[in-house]
């Protein structure tokens, strides 16, 4: 729910979607002399920053070097200007119904937060391979903790399932993905972060709207300003909701009269359920499953915009590993084919519940991890095919170079912005076909090298 563009837009859901619009951020979390890592497409969750996430960090965690304007002052205008901005915003907030004393108490002593500005301006260079991301997201520790919580909250989860029609293991999985079950919620003042971004951010209008929504939350009495903590971009609490999402979807399920996604696991779980319900969750349906493809397969069908029934995919030669059958009742469900690391890696047929997960966080790797985690709680969710670990993801500069080269060879890749969207994917497929390679639309070092030498 942060705000830079994803570097992969597999599903058409990459477009903003109304009240559920979330923003994306690649955030460089760690840098070492040997390995540079980032969260991949999609917002980094608070839980992404955990040390146990199989991140081979050998140096102190650090935010990526931001693009800093000359002068080295981060382009911050004077404090006077911030005070002026605050005065203007106060007028607007009061006109929107915010109580003046609440506003003044909340904004007392608030100054711009430099760490927020640095994070907002960071342009991570390196992408983390999907298999490394999954290793971290699906750690044995997280699986065990989730299993324990499924037991601990069994009665609550039964009630939430009945109310919202979302499977309990999915709820606990999203809880684990977003905040490591509430233990990593982010510890920055949401008001200060959003005020900083509304005053001096890349998407001021968005932050401005979120800040107003945050004040409304305070005015409703759900939380105090001091306890309204979250990520640098204003993703809050155990669910990592941005304020507008909170206002629309957070629920009080423990009945104390407050929608407490910070301190109440019951409210957090029900709020996640509400989000998934309105995102189209289909109770009892599989999210998808791993598949294997015949050697002669037309890989250009692996495109989020191409959907066929599971039965049609089977007719095209798609098989489940180890001779397994498709989940009962899924033959007529609509599915797309996902190849997260291209044709050399594992493949998945993905159904409606995958798309619901994708709405929670606009990243196919996130959706895959959340759904696999929900299966790991029962010991399932293992991937049988090997990842192509010799095919490291292109970094941002390489992706931009690839786009430039594609366009110069008359495969229109759109703007060379480092984001592998629909246009770039199409251009990659055309180039792959010209080389006589499988046209999976996946950007590889081999393709970049091939175009450099053409
Ligand atoms: Ca409550």
Short mmCIF file of C-alpha atoms in Angstrom, two decimals, residues 18 34 47 58 75 94 149 151 154 157 231 250-251 261 277-278 290 293 312 382 410 440 442:
data_model
loop_
_atom_site.label_atom_id
_atom_site.label_comp_id
_atom_site.label_asym_id
_atom_site.label_seq_id
_atom_site.Cartn_x
_atom_site.Cartn_y
_atom_site.Cartn_z
CA UNK A 18 -11.22 2.18 -6.37
CA UNK A 34 28.18 -9.48 -1.77
CA UNK A 47 6.89 -8.45 8.46
CA UNK A 58 26.05 -9.09 6.50
CA UNK A 75 14.98 19.09 -0.69
CA UNK A 94 -11.53 21.67 10.33
CA UNK A 149 -2.44 -19.35 16.57
CA UNK A 151 -5.42 -23.44 17.71
CA UNK A 154 -10.06 -21.55 16.88
CA UNK A 157 -11.87 -18.06 13.57
CA UNK A 231 5.05 1.83 8.40
CA UNK A 250 -11.84 -2.39 9.58
CA UNK A 251 -14.29 -4.02 11.97
CA UNK A 261 -6.31 -3.40 14.35
CA UNK A 277 -14.57 -10.92 1.34
CA UNK A 278 -15.07 -7.68 -0.59
CA UNK A 290 1.09 -26.14 -9.01
CA UNK A 293 3.58 -28.07 -18.70
CA UNK A 312 -9.42 -26.27 -20.85
CA UNK A 382 5.20 -27.66 -1.10
CA UNK A 410 11.14 -2.34 -32.89
CA UNK A 440 7.13 -16.73 -21.69
CA UNK A 442 10.02 -13.32 -18.63
#
